Amino acid sequence: MSNPTPQSPVALITGASRGIGKACAHAFAQVPYRLSLFSRSISTSDVADLPFEPEFYAGSVSSEEDVNAWVESSFTHFGQIDVLVLNAGIGHFGSISELSMPSIREVMEVNVAGSFQVLKAVLPHMKKAGKGHVICVTSDVAKRTFAGGSAYCASKYAQHAMLDALRQEAYAYGVRVSEILPGLTATHFADGDPREPEKQAWLQAADVADAVRYVAQAPAHMVIDRLELHPVMQHY
Ligand code: NJP
């Protein structure tokens, strides 16, 4: 493994303080990509175990100001954006009668509006360059639902539709669009603890990150539209 050079490609990753996003940072560092990482709480301690120091910015995908400041500072620093990993996401679960409107709004605000917000900041740079790759971590519940998952599933279906429409817009200016649909993954998602014994049989964050890196490394003439993965133990 070597450190990135000024010729190395540049990846921007949201939700990179832990879980799948952090694992993506590690997977991309192996290539190596130059990295710019984003999440609300990301700090030096979250990036200390990477093999080189990445750029990072603490902010919310729900904030236009935060997102624009992150993307512009990344572009100013690197001069290019090759890959965007749209990964930040949250989930609130419960029946529709139990879920509060603030919880429902927060899921839609972060997962859906937040994804649009980041795309609106990044796409002009990719469009100008005539190339780029948007890779979004949605979910296997972007295509199916379950009781108690109305808000989360609705947000993931919405991301899926957003990506399908983007694919039809962006091919005209050379930008590739890929969707990663993971099943159960052992992370801190929804206040989970990835160390719980039953989660050892789930996908690990590094499994999903390897899939994201694989999709990012497809030859320039090829795009993997969708990649769905789930643990063998998951039946649905
Ligand atoms: O979850 P977690 P995952 N603005 O909680 C950040 C999808 N998925 O890695 O902001 C910016 O460990 C948060 O950092 P912080 C899921 O829907 C998962 O599992 O500092 N960043 C953290 O870095 C999501 O889209 C499973 O608190 C924000 C990261 O997001 C993606 O995988 C299954 C933010 C979340 O890390 C990654 O989730 C599936 C904001 N407003 C899909 N809010 C699964 N785990 O089973 C949160 O099908 N973050």
PDB file of C-alpha atoms in Angstrom, residues 123 134 165-177:
ATOM      1  CA  LEU A 123     -22.782  17.385  -9.613  1.00  0.00           C
ATOM      2  CA  VAL A 134     -22.023   8.743  -7.717  1.00  0.00           C
ATOM      3  CA  ALA A 165     -33.738   9.527 -12.512  1.00  0.00           C
ATOM      4  CA  LEU A 166     -30.207  10.840 -11.991  1.00  0.00           C
ATOM      5  CA  ARG A 167     -28.833   7.960 -14.071  1.00  0.00           C
ATOM      6  CA  GLN A 168     -31.005   9.105 -16.999  1.00  0.00           C
ATOM      7  CA  GLU A 169     -29.863  12.723 -16.593  1.00  0.00           C
ATOM      8  CA  ALA A 170     -26.196  12.195 -15.845  1.00  0.00           C
ATOM      9  CA  TYR A 171     -25.146   9.780 -18.582  1.00  0.00           C
ATOM     10  CA  ALA A 172     -25.400  12.761 -20.958  1.00  0.00           C
ATOM     11  CA  TYR A 173     -22.504  14.457 -19.176  1.00  0.00           C
ATOM     12  CA  GLY A 174     -20.414  11.364 -18.456  1.00  0.00           C
ATOM     13  CA  VAL A 175     -21.338  10.729 -14.816  1.00  0.00           C
ATOM     14  CA  ARG A 176     -21.906   7.145 -13.690  1.00  0.00           C
ATOM     15  CA  VAL A 177     -24.524   6.292 -11.056  1.00  0.00           C
TER      16      VAL A 177
END
